[in-house]
Coordinates of C-alpha atoms in Angstrom, one line a residue:
M87 CA 0.0 0.0 0.0
I88 CA 1.0 3.6 -0.4
I89 CA 0.5 6.6 2.1
A90 CA 0.2 10.1 0.5
H91 CA 0.2 13.3 2.4
D92 CA -0.9 16.7 1.1
L93 CA 0.5 19.5 3.1
G94 CA -2.1 22.3 2.6
T95 CA -2.5 25.7 4.2
T96 CA -5.0 24.5 6.9
G97 CA -3.9 21.1 7.3
N98 CA -2.3 17.8 6.1
K99 CA -4.8 15.6 4.1
A100 CA -3.4 12.2 4.2
S101 CA -4.8 9.1 2.5
L102 CA -3.9 5.4 2.3
H103 CA -4.1 3.8 -1.2
H104 CA -3.8 0.3 -2.7
D105 CA -0.7 -0.1 -4.9
D106 CA -2.8 0.9 -8.0
G107 CA -3.7 4.1 -6.4
R108 CA -7.3 3.2 -5.3
L109 CA -8.3 5.0 -2.1
V110 CA -8.7 3.0 1.0
T111 CA -9.3 5.7 3.8
A112 CA -8.3 9.4 4.5
V113 CA -7.8 11.7 7.5
T114 CA -7.0 15.4 7.9
V115 CA -4.9 16.7 10.7
A116 CA -5.2 20.5 11.1
Y117 CA -2.4 22.9 12.0
P118 CA -2.4 26.8 12.4
A119 CA -1.1 29.6 10.2
R120 CA -0.3 33.1 11.3
F121 CA -1.6 36.0 9.1
A122 CA -1.0 39.5 10.0
D123 CA -1.1 43.1 8.7
G124 CA 1.5 44.0 6.2
G125 CA 1.2 40.8 4.3
V126 CA 2.5 38.3 6.8
A127 CA 1.7 34.7 6.3
E128 CA 3.7 32.0 8.2
Q129 CA 3.6 28.5 9.6
N130 CA 5.9 26.5 11.9
P131 CA 7.4 23.6 9.8
Q132 CA 7.4 21.4 12.8
H133 CA 3.5 21.4 12.7
W134 CA 3.8 19.9 9.2
W135 CA 5.9 17.1 10.5
N136 CA 3.7 16.6 13.6
A137 CA 0.7 16.3 11.2
V138 CA 2.5 13.8 9.1
V139 CA 3.2 11.5 12.1
E140 CA -0.1 11.9 13.5
A141 CA -2.0 11.3 10.1
T142 CA 0.3 8.2 9.3
R143 CA -0.4 6.5 12.5
S144 CA -4.2 7.3 12.2
L145 CA -4.4 5.9 8.7
V146 CA -2.8 2.5 9.8
A147 CA -5.0 2.4 12.9
R148 CA -8.3 3.1 11.1
S149 CA -7.6 0.8 8.3
G150 CA -6.2 -2.1 10.4
V151 CA -3.5 -2.9 8.1
D152 CA -0.2 -4.3 9.0
P153 CA 2.3 -1.2 8.8
A154 CA 4.8 -3.6 6.9
V155 CA 2.3 -3.6 3.8
V156 CA 2.9 0.2 3.5
T157 CA 5.9 0.0 1.0
G158 CA 5.5 3.4 -0.4
L159 CA 5.0 7.1 0.9
T160 CA 5.0 10.4 -0.8
V161 CA 4.3 14.0 -0.2
S162 CA 2.7 16.8 -2.0
G163 CA 2.5 20.4 -0.5
Q164 CA 1.7 24.1 -0.8
M165 CA 4.1 25.7 -3.2
M166 CA 6.0 29.1 -3.4
G167 CA 7.0 29.3 0.2
A168 CA 10.5 29.5 1.8
V169 CA 11.8 27.2 4.6
L170 CA 15.2 28.3 5.6
L171 CA 17.3 25.8 7.4
D172 CA 20.7 25.8 9.3
A173 CA 23.7 23.5 8.8
A174 CA 21.9 20.9 10.9
Y175 CA 18.6 21.2 8.6
Q176 CA 16.8 22.9 11.5
P177 CA 14.4 25.7 10.6
V178 CA 16.0 29.2 11.5
R179 CA 12.7 30.9 11.7
P180 CA 8.9 30.0 10.7
A181 CA 8.3 29.1 7.1
I182 CA 7.1 32.1 5.0
I183 CA 4.2 30.5 3.0
W184 CA 2.7 31.3 -0.4
A185 CA 0.3 33.9 0.8
D186 CA 2.9 36.2 2.3
T187 CA 3.4 39.3 0.3
R188 CA 6.1 41.3 2.4
S189 CA 8.8 41.3 -0.3
A190 CA 7.5 44.0 -2.6
A191 CA 11.0 45.9 -2.4
Q192 CA 12.8 42.7 -3.3
T193 CA 10.5 42.2 -6.2
A194 CA 11.2 45.7 -7.4
Q195 CA 15.0 45.1 -7.2
L196 CA 14.7 42.0 -9.4
E197 CA 12.5 44.0 -11.9
A198 CA 15.1 46.7 -12.2
I199 CA 17.9 44.0 -12.9
I200 CA 16.1 41.5 -14.9
G201 CA 12.8 43.1 -16.1
Q202 CA 9.4 41.4 -16.1
D203 CA 9.5 40.3 -19.9
R204 CA 12.9 38.5 -19.4
A205 CA 11.9 36.9 -16.2
Y206 CA 8.6 35.7 -17.6
S207 CA 10.1 34.1 -20.7
L208 CA 12.9 32.5 -18.4
L209 CA 10.8 31.3 -15.6
G210 CA 7.3 30.9 -17.0
H211 CA 6.1 33.3 -14.2
R212 CA 6.1 36.9 -13.2
L213 CA 8.4 38.3 -10.7
N214 CA 6.1 38.8 -7.6
P215 CA 6.3 38.8 -3.8
T216 CA 4.4 35.6 -3.7
Y217 CA 7.5 33.5 -4.8
S218 CA 10.2 31.8 -2.9
L219 CA 13.1 33.7 -4.3
E220 CA 11.8 37.2 -3.2
K221 CA 10.9 35.8 0.3
I222 CA 14.5 34.5 0.8
M223 CA 15.7 37.9 -0.2
W224 CA 13.3 39.6 2.3
V225 CA 14.8 37.4 5.1
R226 CA 18.2 38.4 4.2
D227 CA 17.5 42.1 4.0
N228 CA 15.2 42.3 7.1
E229 CA 16.6 39.7 9.3
P230 CA 20.3 39.6 8.6
E231 CA 21.3 38.0 11.8
T232 CA 18.9 35.1 11.2
F233 CA 20.1 34.8 7.6
E234 CA 23.7 34.4 8.6
G235 CA 22.7 30.9 9.8
V236 CA 21.0 29.9 6.6
R237 CA 22.6 27.1 4.8
H238 CA 19.6 25.4 2.9
F239 CA 16.4 26.4 1.4
C240 CA 13.5 24.1 0.6
V241 CA 9.7 24.2 0.4
A242 CA 7.1 22.4 2.6
K243 CA 7.2 18.9 1.1
D244 CA 10.9 18.9 0.8
F245 CA 11.2 19.7 4.6
V246 CA 9.1 16.7 5.4
V247 CA 10.8 14.3 2.8
H248 CA 14.1 15.3 4.5
R249 CA 12.7 14.4 7.9
L250 CA 11.6 11.1 6.4
T251 CA 14.8 10.2 4.6
G252 CA 17.6 12.4 5.6
R253 CA 17.9 13.7 2.0
L254 CA 17.3 17.2 1.0
A255 CA 16.0 17.6 -2.6
T256 CA 13.1 19.1 -4.4
D257 CA 11.2 18.3 -7.8
R258 CA 10.8 20.2 -11.0
S259 CA 7.2 21.2 -10.2
D260 CA 8.1 23.1 -7.0
A261 CA 11.4 24.3 -8.4
S262 CA 9.5 25.8 -11.2
A263 CA 7.5 27.9 -8.6
T264 CA 10.4 29.6 -6.9
N265 CA 11.2 32.4 -9.4
A266 CA 14.7 30.8 -9.3
Y267 CA 14.3 27.9 -11.9
D268 CA 15.3 28.2 -15.5
Q269 CA 12.3 26.3 -17.0
G270 CA 13.7 25.8 -20.5
R271 CA 17.2 24.4 -19.2
G272 CA 15.7 22.5 -16.3
M273 CA 18.0 23.8 -13.7
W274 CA 18.5 26.6 -11.1
S275 CA 18.9 30.0 -13.0
A276 CA 22.3 31.4 -12.6
E277 CA 21.0 34.7 -14.0
M278 CA 18.2 34.9 -11.3
L279 CA 20.4 34.0 -8.5
S280 CA 23.0 36.5 -9.5
A281 CA 20.3 39.2 -9.8
A282 CA 19.0 38.2 -6.2
G283 CA 22.5 38.0 -4.8
L284 CA 22.1 34.6 -3.4
D285 CA 24.5 31.6 -3.4
A286 CA 23.5 28.6 -5.4
S287 CA 24.7 26.4 -2.6
I288 CA 21.6 26.9 -0.5
F289 CA 19.4 25.5 -3.4
P290 CA 18.6 21.7 -3.2
E291 CA 19.1 19.3 -6.0
V292 CA 16.3 18.9 -8.4
L293 CA 14.8 15.4 -9.0
E294 CA 11.9 14.1 -11.0
S295 CA 8.6 13.8 -9.1
T296 CA 8.7 10.1 -9.5
A297 CA 12.3 9.7 -8.1
I298 CA 12.7 7.4 -5.0
V299 CA 14.5 9.6 -2.6
G300 CA 15.4 6.9 -0.1
R301 CA 14.0 4.7 2.6
L302 CA 12.9 5.9 6.1
T303 CA 15.5 6.8 8.6
S304 CA 15.2 4.9 11.8
D305 CA 13.8 8.0 13.6
A306 CA 11.2 8.5 10.9
A307 CA 10.1 4.9 11.2
N308 CA 9.9 5.0 14.9
A309 CA 8.0 8.3 14.7
T310 CA 5.4 7.1 12.0
G311 CA 5.3 3.4 13.0
L312 CA 6.2 2.3 9.4
S313 CA 8.9 -0.1 8.4
R314 CA 12.3 1.1 7.7
D315 CA 12.0 -0.4 4.3
T316 CA 9.2 2.0 3.3
R317 CA 10.4 3.9 0.2
V318 CA 9.8 7.6 -0.2
V319 CA 9.1 9.0 -3.5
M320 CA 9.8 12.7 -4.1
G321 CA 6.3 13.9 -4.9
G322 CA 5.5 17.4 -6.0
G323 CA 3.8 20.8 -5.6
D324 CA 0.1 20.6 -5.0
G325 CA -1.1 22.3 -8.1
P326 CA 0.6 19.9 -10.4
V327 CA -0.2 16.9 -8.2
A328 CA -3.8 18.0 -8.1
A329 CA -3.8 18.0 -11.9
V330 CA -3.0 14.2 -11.6
G331 CA -5.8 13.6 -9.0
A332 CA -8.3 15.2 -11.4
G333 CA -7.1 12.9 -14.2
I334 CA -5.4 15.8 -16.0
V335 CA -2.2 14.0 -17.2
A336 CA -2.2 14.9 -21.0
P337 CA -3.6 17.8 -23.2
E338 CA -6.6 15.7 -24.3
D339 CA -7.8 15.5 -20.6
G340 CA -9.2 19.0 -20.5
A341 CA -9.0 21.4 -17.7
Y342 CA -9.8 21.5 -14.1
V343 CA -10.6 24.0 -11.2
S344 CA -9.3 23.6 -7.7
L345 CA -11.5 25.1 -5.1
G346 CA -9.2 24.9 -2.0
T347 CA -7.8 27.6 0.2
S348 CA -6.5 29.3 -2.9
S349 CA -8.1 28.3 -6.2
W350 CA -6.9 27.9 -9.7
I351 CA -7.7 26.8 -13.2
S352 CA -5.2 24.6 -15.0
F353 CA -4.7 22.0 -17.7
A354 CA -1.8 19.8 -19.1
S355 CA 0.3 20.9 -21.9
D356 CA 3.2 19.7 -24.0
T357 CA 4.7 23.3 -24.0
P358 CA 4.6 26.3 -21.6
V359 CA 1.8 28.8 -22.4
Y360 CA 2.9 32.5 -22.4
D361 CA 0.3 35.1 -21.9
P362 CA 1.5 38.4 -23.5
L363 CA 0.0 40.3 -20.5
M364 CA 1.6 37.9 -18.1
R365 CA -1.8 37.1 -16.3
T366 CA -1.1 33.3 -16.1
M367 CA 1.9 31.1 -15.3
T368 CA 3.3 27.8 -16.2
F369 CA 4.5 25.1 -13.8
D370 CA 6.4 22.0 -14.6
H371 CA 4.0 19.0 -14.4
V372 CA 4.9 15.9 -12.2
V373 CA 4.3 14.1 -15.4
P374 CA 7.8 14.2 -17.0
G375 CA 8.2 16.4 -20.0
S376 CA 4.8 18.0 -19.4
Y377 CA 3.7 21.5 -18.1
V378 CA 0.6 22.8 -16.3
P379 CA -0.3 26.4 -17.5
T380 CA -2.2 27.8 -14.4
A381 CA -4.1 30.9 -13.2
T382 CA -4.1 31.0 -9.5
M383 CA -6.2 33.4 -7.3
Q384 CA -4.9 33.9 -3.7
A385 CA -8.2 33.5 -1.8
G386 CA -10.8 31.2 -3.4
G387 CA -12.2 28.7 -0.9
A388 CA -10.5 31.1 1.8
A389 CA -13.0 33.8 0.7
L390 CA -15.9 31.6 1.4
Q391 CA -14.4 30.3 4.7
W392 CA -13.9 34.0 5.8
V393 CA -17.4 35.1 5.1
S394 CA -18.7 32.1 7.0
E395 CA -16.5 32.9 10.0
L396 CA -17.6 36.6 9.7
L397 CA -21.3 35.9 9.4
T398 CA -21.8 32.9 11.8
P399 CA -21.4 33.2 15.4
E400 CA -19.9 29.7 15.7
P401 CA -18.6 28.7 12.3
S402 CA -18.7 25.1 11.4
G403 CA -19.3 23.0 8.3
A404 CA -23.1 22.9 9.0
S405 CA -23.2 26.7 9.3
L406 CA -21.2 27.2 6.0
S407 CA -23.7 24.7 4.2
A408 CA -26.6 26.7 5.7
L409 CA -25.2 30.0 4.4
V410 CA -24.5 28.7 0.9
A411 CA -28.0 27.1 0.9
D412 CA -29.5 30.5 1.8
A413 CA -27.4 32.2 -0.8
S414 CA -28.7 29.8 -3.6
T415 CA -31.6 31.9 -4.4
A416 CA -30.4 35.3 -3.0
D417 CA -29.7 38.3 -5.4
A418 CA -26.1 39.7 -5.4
S419 CA -24.7 41.0 -8.5
S420 CA -28.2 41.1 -10.0
S421 CA -28.9 43.6 -7.3
G422 CA -25.8 45.6 -7.7
L423 CA -23.8 43.9 -4.9
Y424 CA -20.2 42.6 -5.8
F425 CA -17.4 41.2 -3.9
L426 CA -13.7 41.5 -5.0
P427 CA -12.1 38.4 -3.3
Y428 CA -8.7 39.9 -2.8
L429 CA -8.3 39.1 0.9
L430 CA -4.6 38.2 0.5
G431 CA -3.7 40.5 -2.4
E432 CA -3.9 38.8 -5.8
R433 CA -2.0 36.7 -8.2
S434 CA -3.9 36.0 -11.5
P435 CA -5.0 37.9 -13.2
Y436 CA -3.9 41.1 -11.6
W437 CA -0.7 40.3 -9.8
N438 CA -1.3 43.0 -7.3
P439 CA -0.2 42.4 -3.6
N440 CA -1.8 45.6 -2.7
A441 CA -5.3 44.6 -3.6
T442 CA -7.9 44.1 -0.8
G443 CA -11.1 42.4 -0.4
S444 CA -14.1 44.7 -1.0
F445 CA -17.9 44.6 -1.0
I446 CA -19.1 47.1 -3.6
G447 CA -22.6 48.4 -3.9
I448 CA -23.7 47.0 -0.5
G449 CA -27.0 48.4 0.8
R450 CA -29.1 48.3 3.9
H451 CA -31.3 45.5 2.2
H452 CA -28.4 43.3 1.8
G453 CA -28.1 40.6 4.5
R454 CA -26.1 37.3 5.1
A455 CA -27.5 35.5 2.1
E456 CA -26.7 38.3 -0.3
M457 CA -23.2 38.7 1.0
T458 CA -22.4 35.0 0.8
R459 CA -23.8 34.9 -2.7
A460 CA -21.5 37.8 -3.6
V461 CA -18.5 35.9 -2.4
L462 CA -19.5 32.9 -4.4
E463 CA -20.0 35.0 -7.6
G464 CA -16.9 37.1 -6.9
V465 CA -14.7 34.0 -7.1
A466 CA -16.4 32.8 -10.1
F467 CA -15.9 36.3 -11.8
N468 CA -12.2 36.4 -11.0
L469 CA -11.8 32.9 -12.5
L470 CA -13.7 33.9 -15.6
T471 CA -11.1 36.6 -16.1
C472 CA -8.4 33.9 -15.9
L473 CA -10.3 31.7 -18.3
Q474 CA -10.4 34.6 -20.8
S475 CA -6.7 35.0 -20.4
F476 CA -6.1 31.5 -21.5
R477 CA -8.3 31.7 -24.4
E478 CA -6.6 34.8 -25.6
S479 CA -3.3 32.9 -25.4
G480 CA -4.7 30.2 -27.8
A481 CA -5.9 27.6 -25.3
T482 CA -9.1 25.7 -25.9
I483 CA -11.2 24.9 -22.9
D484 CA -14.6 23.4 -23.4
R485 CA -15.3 21.9 -19.9
I486 CA -13.9 22.0 -16.4
D487 CA -13.6 19.3 -13.7
A488 CA -13.8 20.6 -10.2
I489 CA -11.8 19.4 -7.2
G490 CA -11.2 20.6 -3.7
G491 CA -13.5 21.2 -0.8
G492 CA -15.5 23.8 -2.6
A493 CA -16.4 21.2 -5.3
A494 CA -18.8 19.5 -2.8
S495 CA -21.3 22.6 -3.3
D496 CA -23.9 22.1 -5.9
V497 CA -24.7 25.9 -5.6
W498 CA -21.1 27.0 -6.2
L499 CA -20.6 24.6 -9.2
Q500 CA -23.8 25.8 -10.8
I501 CA -22.9 29.5 -10.3
M502 CA -19.5 28.8 -12.0
A503 CA -21.1 26.9 -14.9
D504 CA -23.3 29.9 -15.4
V505 CA -20.7 32.5 -15.1
W506 CA -18.2 30.7 -17.2
G507 CA -20.6 29.4 -19.9
L508 CA -19.1 26.0 -19.7
P509 CA -20.1 22.5 -18.1
V510 CA -18.5 22.0 -14.8
R511 CA -18.2 18.5 -13.6
R512 CA -17.7 17.1 -10.1
R513 CA -15.5 14.1 -9.6
T514 CA -15.9 11.2 -7.1
I515 CA -12.7 12.3 -5.2
V516 CA -12.6 16.0 -4.6
E517 CA -11.1 16.8 -1.1
E518 CA -8.5 14.0 -1.4
A519 CA -7.7 14.8 -5.1
N520 CA -4.2 16.2 -4.1
S521 CA -3.3 13.0 -2.1
L522 CA -4.7 10.8 -4.8
G523 CA -2.5 12.5 -7.3
A524 CA 0.5 12.1 -5.0
A525 CA -0.3 8.5 -4.6
V526 CA -0.3 7.9 -8.4
T527 CA 2.9 9.7 -8.6
A528 CA 4.3 7.3 -6.1
A529 CA 2.9 4.4 -7.8
V530 CA 4.5 5.4 -11.0
G531 CA 7.8 5.9 -9.3
L532 CA 7.6 2.6 -7.6
G533 CA 6.7 0.9 -10.9
L534 CA 3.4 -0.2 -9.5
V535 CA 1.3 1.1 -12.4
D536 CA 1.9 1.6 -16.0
G537 CA 2.2 5.4 -16.3
F538 CA 0.2 8.4 -15.1
R539 CA -2.7 7.6 -17.3
A540 CA -3.7 5.2 -14.6
A541 CA -5.1 8.3 -12.7
R542 CA -8.0 8.7 -15.3
D543 CA -9.6 5.5 -13.9
L544 CA -9.4 6.3 -10.2
S545 CA -11.8 9.3 -10.0
E546 CA -14.9 9.4 -12.1
V547 CA -17.4 12.1 -12.9
T548 CA -20.5 12.0 -10.7
A549 CA -22.3 15.2 -11.6
E550 CA -22.4 17.8 -14.4
F551 CA -23.5 21.3 -14.0
T552 CA -24.6 22.8 -17.4
P553 CA -24.8 26.4 -17.9
D554 CA -28.1 28.4 -18.4
S555 CA -27.5 30.5 -21.6
G556 CA -29.8 33.2 -20.3
R557 CA -28.0 33.5 -16.9
H558 CA -24.6 33.4 -18.6
S559 CA -25.4 36.2 -20.7
D560 CA -26.5 38.2 -17.7
Y561 CA -23.3 37.2 -15.9
L562 CA -21.1 38.4 -18.8
T563 CA -22.7 41.8 -18.4
R564 CA -22.1 41.7 -14.7
H565 CA -18.6 40.4 -15.0
A566 CA -17.7 43.7 -17.0
V567 CA -19.0 45.6 -13.9
F568 CA -16.9 43.5 -11.7
V569 CA -13.7 44.1 -13.6
D570 CA -14.6 47.9 -13.7
G571 CA -14.9 47.7 -9.9
Y572 CA -11.4 46.4 -9.5
E573 CA -9.9 48.8 -12.2
S574 CA -11.7 51.7 -10.3
L575 CA -10.3 50.8 -7.0
E576 CA -6.8 49.9 -8.2
P577 CA -5.4 53.5 -7.6
W578 CA -7.0 53.4 -4.1
F579 CA -5.3 50.1 -3.4
A580 CA -1.9 51.7 -4.1
K581 CA -2.6 54.8 -2.1
R582 CA -3.6 52.6 0.8
A583 CA -0.5 50.6 0.6
G584 CA 1.6 53.8 0.9
R585 CA -0.3 54.9 4.0

């Protein structure tokens, strides 16, 4: 059997799979994150490790399997963060995660040396405070005494893989999300590291996502309760791994939307996709030789979770479901109420760390249902702008499969189908799609399945939401108002940032 861990922002979703990838059981272990004014977003790496240990033991206990049958383990994780380690591979400070946007000055420094156009063609990504390279520079510039002790850099899954095996490495998918990786040459970019003033020695070796990193150390085996013979496969970043979990392993498989804390639309491609306006980005896929062009917004599911916490005295899954149910027939944009879902700044399509969440057009007659509806529509509107970006770059998208926690909502998927004018399909595995993708990646690396195409048979379509042409036409008109709302507030966002 295989155990897969997915290190998200709110917790570790772990799952136990048969050797062909079929799901046996799953568990989630939560951990905190610290968000603060000024763009601060941090986590304690030890919490990730504790969650991996707890989840592993829980999976074995719940399933009743002999730990010896778990012969493979792998990890996927949140991307674009910065875990800084000393010579003994211990964290020198809390991890700076993907949502942190403090490194605007470092981004400007790179822009002055490299330029956005050159960086985008080299990296497949814009220069932006959300990326790892800028975060490392921020620590160097703002915490010099701490940075003196830094000897290694990695991201979330790499930290855990090192704790499991004693070997520090990363994979192409996560490397491609750092702003430090030459995508065309498949190696760390000397040009970017020179511009950043960073030594290449702190960056880990880059492996294929399917590479067997090693076996469990005695400490890791004792902590997890697994055999020392358990082999650890490198794994990948949560976005590309989620594509596998959604069955998106080749261009003919279409596109998918992930409705987790952050949300994105992506598809598989044989080549990077470059947007002339640089609204989208391209990651390396965990499938060797493939890519996943992606448009990621900072707060998708996070926006819905936030409004639930705001409007419900004791937020819970039941309270959120009740709010969404009330919102199913409420009027939001149709009554002039819009929500800009930029609670953590924004990546695609605006790449503006200064953007903030905003209710526009709110009136005395608007209540909880209307505000929740506005949040649901606001995320769908923002993702429509991302879809339009892909189409303008030549991509053809005629349907979208939905994964992630938000994909459990009929109301939200119907809103998205109506806003986008496309069929939106729910798959059998939504919340565990990332760990399913990781399990398939491990199965490929261990030689247990014949390639990534096996993923297509492990998650089936269970529901399809077809767009209503009349509502879609109305939503297109309102989407233009939504975009105008952002553009009108953009100068104010800049003034607010300079307060």
